[in-house]
CSV table of C-alpha atoms in Angstrom, one decimal:
chain,number,residue,atom,x,y,z
A,207,MET,CA,10.1,26.8,3.6
A,208,SER,CA,13.4,26.2,2.2
A,209,TYR,CA,15.9,23.0,1.5
A,210,ASP,CA,19.3,22.7,-0.3
A,211,PHE,CA,20.3,19.5,-1.9
A,212,ALA,CA,24.1,18.0,-2.0
A,213,PHE,CA,23.5,16.1,-5.2
A,214,VAL,CA,24.4,13.0,-3.4
A,215,LYS,CA,21.9,10.3,-1.9
A,216,TRP,CA,21.8,6.6,-0.8
A,217,GLY,CA,20.2,3.9,-3.3
A,218,GLN,CA,18.9,4.5,-6.6
A,219,ASP,CA,20.6,7.7,-8.1
A,220,ASP,CA,17.4,9.0,-9.3
A,221,LEU,CA,15.7,11.8,-7.6
A,222,GLY,CA,12.4,10.8,-5.9
A,223,ARG,CA,13.4,7.1,-5.8
A,224,SER,CA,14.0,5.0,-2.8
A,225,GLY,CA,17.0,5.0,-0.7
A,226,GLY,CA,16.8,1.4,0.0
A,227,THR,CA,17.8,0.1,3.3
A,228,VAL,CA,20.7,2.1,5.3
A,229,THR,CA,22.2,0.5,8.5
A,230,TRP,CA,23.7,2.5,11.3
A,231,SER,CA,25.5,1.8,14.6
A,232,VAL,CA,26.7,3.9,17.3
A,233,SER,CA,29.5,4.2,20.3
A,234,LEU,CA,28.8,6.5,22.9
A,235,VAL,CA,32.2,5.9,24.4
A,236,GLY,CA,33.5,9.6,25.6
A,237,LEU,CA,29.6,11.0,26.1
A,238,ASP,CA,29.4,13.5,28.9
A,239,PHE,CA,26.2,13.8,30.3
A,240,ASN,CA,24.2,13.6,33.8
A,241,SER,CA,24.5,9.7,34.7
A,242,SER,CA,22.4,10.4,37.7
A,243,GLN,CA,19.5,11.4,35.5
A,244,PHE,CA,19.9,9.7,32.2
A,245,SER,CA,21.5,6.3,31.1
A,246,LEU,CA,23.3,5.5,27.9
A,247,ALA,CA,20.4,3.7,26.6
A,248,ASP,CA,18.3,7.1,26.6
A,249,PHE,CA,20.7,8.7,24.1
A,250,GLU,CA,20.8,5.6,22.1
A,251,ALA,CA,16.9,5.7,21.9
A,252,ALA,CA,17.1,9.4,21.0
A,253,LEU,CA,19.4,8.8,18.2
A,254,ALA,CA,17.0,5.7,17.0
A,255,ASP,CA,14.1,8.5,17.2
A,256,ALA,CA,16.2,10.8,14.9
A,257,PHE,CA,16.7,8.1,12.3
A,258,GLN,CA,12.9,7.3,12.5
A,259,ALA,CA,12.2,11.0,12.1
A,260,TRP,CA,13.5,11.0,8.6
A,261,GLU,CA,12.6,7.6,7.6
A,262,ASP,CA,8.9,8.5,8.4
A,263,VAL,CA,8.7,11.3,6.0
A,264,ALA,CA,11.2,9.8,3.2
A,265,GLU,CA,11.5,6.7,1.3
A,266,ILE,CA,14.8,5.3,3.1
A,267,ASP,CA,14.9,2.7,5.5
A,268,PHE,CA,17.1,3.1,8.4
A,269,GLU,CA,18.0,0.1,10.5
A,270,GLN,CA,20.3,-0.3,13.3
A,271,HIS,CA,23.2,-2.6,12.9
A,272,THR,CA,23.7,-5.4,15.5
A,273,GLY,CA,25.6,-8.1,13.2
A,274,SER,CA,29.0,-8.5,12.4
A,275,GLY,CA,31.2,-5.9,9.8
A,276,ALA,CA,30.5,-2.1,9.5
A,277,ALA,CA,27.4,-0.4,9.3
A,278,ASP,CA,26.6,2.1,6.6
A,279,VAL,CA,26.5,5.0,9.0
A,280,ALA,CA,28.7,4.8,12.1
A,281,VAL,CA,27.9,7.6,14.9
A,282,SER,CA,30.5,8.3,17.5
A,283,MET,CA,31.9,10.7,20.0
A,284,SER,CA,34.8,12.6,19.0
A,285,PHE,CA,36.6,16.0,19.9
A,286,LEU,CA,35.4,18.7,17.8
A,287,SER,CA,37.0,22.2,17.7
A,288,GLY,CA,35.6,25.3,17.9
A,289,SER,CA,31.6,25.8,17.9
A,290,THR,CA,31.2,22.5,16.0
A,291,VAL,CA,29.1,20.1,17.8
A,292,GLY,CA,28.3,17.8,15.2
A,293,LEU,CA,30.1,16.8,12.0
A,294,ALA,CA,28.9,14.4,9.2
A,295,THR,CA,31.0,13.0,6.3
A,296,TYR,CA,29.9,10.8,3.5
A,297,TYR,CA,31.8,8.6,0.9
A,298,PHE,CA,30.2,8.3,-2.4
A,299,VAL,CA,30.7,6.9,-5.9
A,300,PRO,CA,29.6,8.4,-9.3
A,301,GLY,CA,26.0,7.4,-10.0
A,302,SER,CA,25.0,4.6,-12.7
A,303,ASN,CA,22.9,7.3,-14.7
A,304,ASP,CA,25.3,9.4,-17.0
A,305,GLY,CA,24.7,13.2,-16.8
A,306,ASP,CA,22.3,13.4,-13.7
A,307,ASN,CA,25.1,14.9,-11.5
A,308,ILE,CA,23.7,12.8,-8.5
A,309,ASP,CA,26.5,10.5,-6.9
A,310,THR,CA,25.7,7.6,-4.6
A,311,ILE,CA,26.4,7.4,-1.1
A,312,VAL,CA,28.2,4.4,0.0
A,313,GLU,CA,29.4,5.0,3.7
A,314,ALA,CA,29.0,7.9,6.0
A,315,THR,CA,30.1,8.7,9.7
A,316,ILE,CA,28.4,11.0,12.2
A,317,GLU,CA,30.7,12.6,14.9
A,318,LEU,CA,29.4,14.2,18.2
A,319,ASP,CA,31.4,16.5,20.3
A,320,ASP,CA,32.4,14.8,23.5
A,321,SER,CA,33.5,17.9,25.0
A,322,GLU,CA,30.0,19.3,25.4
A,323,PHE,CA,27.6,18.4,28.1
A,324,TRP,CA,24.5,16.5,26.6
A,325,SER,CA,21.0,15.5,27.2
A,326,PRO,CA,18.8,13.0,25.1
A,327,PHE,CA,16.2,15.8,24.3
A,328,GLY,CA,17.8,19.0,25.5
A,329,GLN,CA,16.6,18.7,29.2
A,330,ASN,CA,18.0,21.2,31.9
A,331,GLY,CA,19.2,23.5,28.9
A,332,ASN,CA,22.1,21.0,27.8
A,333,LEU,CA,22.9,20.4,24.1
A,334,ASP,CA,20.1,18.5,22.6
A,335,PHE,CA,21.4,15.1,21.5
A,336,TYR,CA,18.4,14.3,19.2
A,337,ALA,CA,18.1,17.7,17.5
A,338,VAL,CA,21.9,17.7,16.6
A,339,SER,CA,21.6,14.1,15.5
A,340,LEU,CA,18.8,15.0,13.6
A,341,HIS,CA,20.7,17.7,11.7
A,342,GLU,CA,23.6,15.5,11.1
A,343,ILE,CA,21.4,12.6,9.8
A,344,GLY,CA,20.1,15.4,7.2
A,345,HIS,CA,23.5,15.9,5.9
A,346,VAL,CA,23.9,12.1,5.7
A,347,ILE,CA,20.8,11.8,3.4
A,348,GLY,CA,22.2,14.5,1.1
A,349,LEU,CA,20.8,17.8,2.4
A,350,ASP,CA,22.9,20.9,2.7
A,351,HIS,CA,22.5,23.9,5.3
A,352,VAL,CA,19.7,26.4,4.9
A,353,ASN,CA,19.3,30.1,6.3
A,354,ASP,CA,15.9,29.2,7.9
A,355,SER,CA,16.2,28.9,11.6
A,356,SER,CA,12.9,27.1,11.6
A,357,GLU,CA,14.4,24.1,9.7
A,358,ILE,CA,16.7,21.6,11.5
A,359,MET,CA,19.1,21.9,8.6
A,360,ASN,CA,19.9,25.6,9.7
A,361,PRO,CA,23.6,25.5,10.5
A,362,VAL,CA,22.7,27.0,14.2
A,363,VAL,CA,20.4,24.3,15.5
A,364,SER,CA,17.6,25.9,17.2
A,365,ALA,CA,14.6,23.8,15.9
A,366,THR,CA,13.7,20.8,17.9
A,367,GLY,CA,12.2,18.8,15.1
A,368,LEU,CA,11.8,18.5,11.2
A,369,GLY,CA,10.6,21.9,9.6
A,370,ASP,CA,8.4,21.9,6.5
A,371,GLY,CA,11.5,22.5,4.3
A,372,ASP,CA,13.5,19.8,5.6
A,373,ILE,CA,10.5,17.3,4.9
A,374,ALA,CA,10.4,18.7,1.5
A,375,GLY,CA,13.8,18.5,0.9
A,376,ALA,CA,13.9,14.7,1.8
A,377,GLN,CA,10.8,13.8,-0.3
A,378,TYR,CA,12.6,15.5,-3.2
A,379,ILE,CA,15.5,13.3,-3.1
A,380,TYR,CA,13.9,10.1,-2.0
A,381,GLY,CA,10.2,10.4,-2.6
A,382,ALA,CA,7.5,10.3,0.2
A,383,SER,CA,7.7,7.5,2.9
A,384,GLY,CA,6.3,4.3,2.1
A,385,PHE,CA,7.5,0.9,1.7
A,386,PHE,CA,8.9,-1.0,-1.3
A,387,VAL,CA,9.6,-4.7,-1.1
A,388,TYR,CA,10.9,-6.6,-4.3
A,389,GLY,CA,10.7,-10.4,-4.5
A,390,THR,CA,12.7,-12.7,-7.1
A,391,ALA,CA,12.0,-15.2,-9.6
A,392,SER,CA,11.6,-18.0,-7.0
A,393,SER,CA,8.6,-18.9,-4.9
A,394,GLU,CA,8.4,-17.1,-1.7
A,395,THR,CA,6.6,-15.7,1.0
A,396,ILE,CA,6.8,-11.9,1.8
A,397,ASN,CA,4.7,-11.1,5.0
A,398,ARG,CA,4.8,-7.4,5.8
A,399,SER,CA,1.6,-7.6,8.0
A,400,THR,CA,3.2,-5.7,11.0
A,401,GLU,CA,3.9,-2.6,9.0
A,402,THR,CA,1.7,0.4,9.6
A,403,VAL,CA,3.1,2.3,6.6
A,404,ASP,CA,2.1,1.9,3.0
A,405,VAL,CA,3.6,-1.0,1.5
A,406,THR,CA,4.2,-2.0,-2.0
A,407,ILE,CA,5.3,-5.6,-2.7
A,408,PHE,CA,6.4,-6.8,-6.2
A,409,GLY,CA,6.6,-10.6,-6.0
A,410,TYR,CA,7.9,-11.1,-9.6
A,411,GLY,CA,8.3,-14.8,-10.7
A,412,GLY,CA,7.4,-18.1,-8.8
A,413,ASN,CA,4.4,-19.0,-6.9
A,414,ASP,CA,4.4,-16.3,-4.2
A,415,THR,CA,2.5,-15.4,-1.1
A,416,LEU,CA,2.6,-11.6,-0.5
A,417,ILE,CA,0.8,-10.2,2.6
A,418,GLY,CA,0.3,-6.3,3.5
A,419,GLY,CA,-0.1,-4.6,6.5
A,420,SER,CA,-2.4,-2.2,8.0
A,421,GLY,CA,-1.3,0.7,5.6
A,422,ASP,CA,-3.0,1.6,2.0
A,423,ASP,CA,-0.9,-1.3,0.5
A,424,SER,CA,0.0,-2.2,-3.2
A,425,LEU,CA,0.6,-5.8,-4.1
A,426,HIS,CA,1.7,-7.1,-7.5
A,427,GLY,CA,2.1,-10.9,-7.8
A,428,GLY,CA,3.9,-11.2,-11.2
A,429,SER,CA,4.0,-14.4,-13.0
A,430,GLY,CA,3.2,-17.7,-11.3
A,431,ASN,CA,0.1,-18.6,-9.3
A,432,ASP,CA,0.3,-16.3,-6.4
A,433,SER,CA,-1.7,-15.5,-3.2
A,434,LEU,CA,-2.1,-11.9,-2.2
A,435,THR,CA,-3.7,-10.4,0.9
A,436,GLY,CA,-3.9,-6.8,1.6
A,437,GLY,CA,-4.9,-6.9,5.2
A,438,SER,CA,-6.8,-3.7,6.6
A,439,GLY,CA,-6.2,-0.4,4.5
A,440,ASN,CA,-7.3,0.7,1.1
A,441,ASP,CA,-5.4,-1.7,-0.8
A,442,VAL,CA,-4.6,-2.3,-4.5
A,443,LEU,CA,-4.2,-6.1,-5.5
A,444,ILE,CA,-2.9,-6.7,-9.2
A,445,ASP,CA,-2.1,-9.9,-10.4
A,446,THR,CA,-2.7,-10.5,-14.3
A,447,LEU,CA,-0.7,-13.6,-14.9
A,448,GLY,CA,-1.3,-17.2,-13.7
A,449,SER,CA,-4.1,-18.5,-11.3
A,450,ASN,CA,-4.4,-16.4,-8.2
A,451,ALA,CA,-6.0,-16.0,-4.8
A,452,LEU,CA,-6.7,-12.1,-4.1
A,453,ASN,CA,-8.0,-11.0,-0.7
A,454,GLY,CA,-8.6,-7.6,-0.1
A,455,GLY,CA,-9.2,-7.6,3.8
A,456,ASN,CA,-10.5,-4.7,5.3
A,457,ASP,CA,-11.4,-1.3,4.0
A,458,ASN,CA,-11.9,-0.2,0.3
A,459,ASP,CA,-9.7,-2.3,-1.9
A,460,ILE,CA,-9.3,-2.8,-5.8
A,461,LEU,CA,-8.6,-6.6,-6.7
A,462,VAL,CA,-7.5,-7.0,-10.8
A,463,GLY,CA,-7.0,-10.3,-12.1
A,464,GLY,CA,-5.8,-11.4,-15.8
A,465,ILE,CA,-4.9,-14.6,-17.6
A,466,GLY,CA,-5.9,-17.7,-15.8
A,467,THR,CA,-8.5,-18.1,-12.7
A,468,THR,CA,-8.9,-15.4,-10.1
A,469,ASP,CA,-10.2,-16.3,-6.6
A,470,GLY,CA,-10.9,-13.0,-5.4
A,471,SER,CA,-12.4,-11.7,-2.1
A,472,GLY,CA,-13.1,-8.1,-1.6
A,473,GLY,CA,-13.8,-8.4,2.2
A,474,SER,CA,-15.4,-5.4,4.1
A,475,GLY,CA,-15.7,-2.1,2.8
A,476,GLY,CA,-16.5,-0.7,-0.7
A,477,ASP,CA,-14.4,-2.7,-2.9
A,478,ILE,CA,-13.8,-3.1,-6.8
A,479,LEU,CA,-13.1,-6.6,-8.2
A,480,ILE,CA,-12.0,-7.0,-11.9
A,481,GLY,CA,-11.7,-10.6,-12.9
A,482,GLY,CA,-9.8,-11.0,-16.1
A,483,VAL,CA,-10.4,-13.4,-19.0
A,484,GLY,CA,-10.2,-16.9,-17.1
A,485,ASN,CA,-13.1,-18.9,-15.0
A,486,ASP,CA,-13.3,-16.1,-11.9
A,487,ASP,CA,-14.8,-16.6,-8.5
A,488,LEU,CA,-15.1,-13.2,-7.2
A,489,SER,CA,-16.9,-12.3,-4.0
A,490,GLY,CA,-17.6,-8.6,-2.6
A,491,GLY,CA,-17.9,-9.4,1.0
A,492,SER,CA,-19.7,-6.5,2.9
A,493,GLY,CA,-19.9,-3.0,1.8
A,494,ASN,CA,-20.9,-1.5,-1.8
A,495,ASP,CA,-19.0,-3.3,-4.1
A,496,THR,CA,-18.4,-3.3,-7.8
A,497,ILE,CA,-17.8,-6.8,-9.2
A,498,VAL,CA,-16.5,-7.3,-12.9
A,499,GLY,CA,-16.1,-11.0,-14.2
A,500,ASP,CA,-14.6,-10.1,-17.4
A,501,PRO,CA,-12.8,-6.7,-18.3
A,502,ASP,CA,-14.4,-4.6,-20.5
A,503,GLY,CA,-13.5,-5.1,-24.2
A,504,ALA,CA,-11.8,-8.5,-23.8
A,505,PHE,CA,-11.3,-10.8,-26.6
A,506,PHE,CA,-11.1,-13.7,-24.4
A,507,PHE,CA,-13.6,-14.4,-21.6
A,508,GLY,CA,-14.3,-16.7,-18.8
A,509,ASN,CA,-17.4,-18.4,-17.1
A,510,ASP,CA,-17.4,-16.5,-13.9
A,511,ILE,CA,-19.1,-16.8,-10.4
A,512,LEU,CA,-19.9,-13.5,-8.7
A,513,VAL,CA,-20.9,-13.3,-5.3
A,514,ALA,CA,-22.6,-10.1,-3.8
A,515,GLY,CA,-22.4,-10.0,0.0
A,516,SER,CA,-24.2,-7.4,1.9
A,517,GLY,CA,-24.5,-3.6,0.7
A,518,THR,CA,-25.3,-1.9,-2.4
A,519,ASP,CA,-23.5,-3.9,-5.1
A,520,PHE,CA,-22.9,-3.6,-8.9
A,521,LEU,CA,-22.1,-6.7,-11.0
A,522,GLU,CA,-21.0,-7.4,-14.6
A,523,GLY,CA,-20.4,-10.8,-15.6
A,524,GLY,CA,-19.2,-10.0,-18.9
A,525,LEU,CA,-19.2,-12.5,-21.8
A,526,GLY,CA,-19.2,-16.3,-21.0
A,527,ALA,CA,-21.9,-18.3,-18.9
A,528,ASP,CA,-21.8,-16.4,-15.7
A,529,VAL,CA,-23.4,-17.4,-12.4
A,530,PHE,CA,-24.7,-14.5,-9.9
A,531,VAL,CA,-25.0,-15.6,-6.5
A,532,PHE,CA,-27.3,-13.8,-3.8
A,533,SER,CA,-28.8,-14.5,-0.5
A,534,THR,CA,-31.2,-12.9,2.1
A,535,ASN,CA,-30.5,-9.6,3.5
A,536,GLN,CA,-27.9,-8.5,0.8
A,537,GLY,CA,-29.6,-5.1,0.1
A,538,THR,CA,-29.9,-3.4,-3.3
A,539,ASN,CA,-28.1,-4.9,-6.2
A,540,THR,CA,-27.6,-4.0,-9.9
A,541,ILE,CA,-26.8,-6.5,-12.8
A,542,GLY,CA,-25.6,-4.6,-16.1
A,543,ALA,CA,-22.8,-3.4,-18.1
A,544,LEU,CA,-21.1,-0.9,-16.0
A,545,ASN,CA,-19.2,2.2,-16.1
A,546,VAL,CA,-16.6,1.4,-13.3
A,547,ASN,CA,-15.0,4.6,-11.4
A,548,MET,CA,-11.7,2.8,-10.1
A,549,SER,CA,-11.0,5.8,-8.0
A,550,ASN,CA,-14.6,5.9,-6.4
A,551,PRO,CA,-16.5,2.7,-6.1
A,552,GLY,CA,-19.6,4.8,-5.1
A,553,ALA,CA,-19.8,6.4,-8.5
A,554,THR,CA,-20.0,3.1,-10.4
A,555,SER,CA,-23.0,3.1,-12.7
A,556,ALA,CA,-24.8,0.7,-14.9
A,557,ILE,CA,-25.0,1.7,-18.8
A,558,GLY,CA,-26.6,-1.3,-20.3
A,559,ALA,CA,-27.6,-5.0,-20.2
A,560,ASP,CA,-25.2,-7.5,-19.1
A,561,PHE,CA,-27.5,-10.6,-18.0
A,562,GLU,CA,-28.3,-13.1,-20.7
A,563,SER,CA,-31.2,-15.4,-20.4
A,564,GLY,CA,-30.4,-18.7,-21.4
A,565,ILE,CA,-26.5,-18.1,-20.7
A,566,ASP,CA,-26.3,-16.6,-17.4
A,567,ILE,CA,-27.7,-17.9,-14.1
A,568,LEU,CA,-29.0,-16.3,-11.0
A,569,ASP,CA,-28.4,-18.3,-8.0
A,570,LEU,CA,-31.0,-18.0,-5.6
A,571,SER,CA,-30.4,-21.1,-3.6
A,572,GLY,CA,-30.0,-19.2,-0.3
A,573,PHE,CA,-33.6,-18.0,-0.2
A,574,GLY,CA,-35.5,-21.2,0.2
A,575,PHE,CA,-37.7,-21.4,-2.8
A,576,SER,CA,-39.2,-24.6,-3.6
A,577,SER,CA,-40.2,-23.4,-7.2
A,578,THR,CA,-39.3,-20.9,-9.8
A,579,THR,CA,-43.0,-20.0,-9.8
A,580,GLU,CA,-42.1,-18.5,-6.5
A,581,VAL,CA,-39.1,-16.7,-7.9
A,582,PHE,CA,-41.4,-15.2,-10.8
A,583,ALA,CA,-43.9,-13.8,-8.1
A,584,ALA,CA,-41.0,-11.7,-6.5
A,585,ILE,CA,-40.2,-10.1,-9.9
A,586,THR,CA,-41.7,-6.8,-11.3
A,587,ASP,CA,-41.0,-4.8,-14.3
A,588,THR,CA,-39.9,-1.1,-13.1
A,589,SER,CA,-38.7,1.6,-15.7
A,590,GLY,CA,-37.7,-1.2,-18.2
A,591,ASP,CA,-35.7,-3.4,-15.8
A,592,ALA,CA,-36.8,-6.5,-14.4
A,593,VAL,CA,-36.5,-6.3,-10.6
A,594,PHE,CA,-36.4,-9.1,-8.0
A,595,SER,CA,-37.2,-8.3,-4.7
A,596,PHE,CA,-37.5,-10.7,-1.8
A,597,GLY,CA,-36.4,-11.4,1.9
A,598,GLY,CA,-34.2,-8.1,2.2
A,599,THR,CA,-32.4,-8.4,-1.1
A,600,THR,CA,-33.2,-6.5,-4.3
A,601,ILE,CA,-31.5,-7.5,-7.5
A,602,ARG,CA,-32.3,-5.2,-10.9
A,603,LEU,CA,-31.4,-6.7,-14.0
A,604,ILE,CA,-30.6,-3.5,-16.6
A,605,ASP,CA,-32.6,-3.6,-19.8
A,606,VAL,CA,-33.9,-7.2,-19.2
A,607,LEU,CA,-37.7,-7.6,-18.8
A,608,GLU,CA,-39.3,-10.3,-16.7
A,609,ALA,CA,-41.0,-11.8,-19.9
A,610,GLU,CA,-37.7,-12.4,-21.2
A,611,LEU,CA,-36.6,-14.5,-18.3
A,612,ASP,CA,-36.9,-18.5,-18.4
A,613,SER,CA,-37.2,-20.7,-15.2
A,614,GLY,CA,-33.6,-22.0,-16.4
A,615,ASP,CA,-32.3,-18.5,-15.6
A,616,PHE,CA,-32.4,-19.3,-11.8
A,617,LEU,CA,-30.9,-22.0,-9.6
A,618,ILE,CA,-33.3,-22.5,-6.4
A,619,ALA,CA,-31.6,-25.6,-4.7
């Protein structure tokens, strides 16, 4: 596996940083091919696939240019002398970071030999339009030739796709593929629900609506009162400023609030919800969830509502007068001070008491009790903890005994 870097790149001139959006256009005037077997659209599709192959592995976004003005990369047919079948040329300016020796590409061209006989993917033994385009695009993004014939960047193109070195080189320059979207200081909606790659969205200022796609997304609200929706995938939603609504969606999500109120819903999957210092409303949804009303060690705190949902859940209200909401058939649940493993919700453990009699409330209104006498009949002390068990739901209060509880600790209607 090998690659070589030409010390030029698109976008930010830091290695491993996104190349941003690069547009391309194509003119196939002069292309020689078997028109009874292929169309110009077949070659244009092969070229689009070549750009997409690089985009799939590195943090650079190629888009075909359809509007007025020039594209960033212009692909055309041209006579090339000798054995040269493709030629990439780029134009660059000095990078903004002094001393890093990396220049910024501002424009590029790719010429393909119009004296050759081509097929879209090398069919019938003809010259492979896709593979040669893939090679030349490699130059356009900053890669040089290598001696390994298994790599597309070998000067004699025999590979038909990206090799391990090609991929490593592109990721060295731009970072691994993902999708970064940056908002503004204004209120706006950024909707990436159709994306299948991992999306990172920064809302910045304003009251924003951020929507992720089906990848493992990371959404950051910034200042303002924001609405963040992860969608499917294992998402991270962080919004520590303002009053915000966080919806993880499907799969295993992490939701983190902060100053102001947080209305958080984990959705399905094993989720972690951390409320912040405001009066928060946190619902785990289905799956095995960890729900924390106030962050550990917070000086300020809120009066939180924590809704368990189905599954095996761990809940910690923190300081303040908190309400824990349960209903029937919600599995095994634990209320206590928690040791939260942010990378593995299943590794969360209880390390002490959290529920405070006379301050916190267990909302059992979904069980159909007519009196708190019925509630106490469903509670037993087990290993130093008061354990409520009724209607398919178990609630363990860590380091709290039944005798320490009062009828005022329960809401039954």
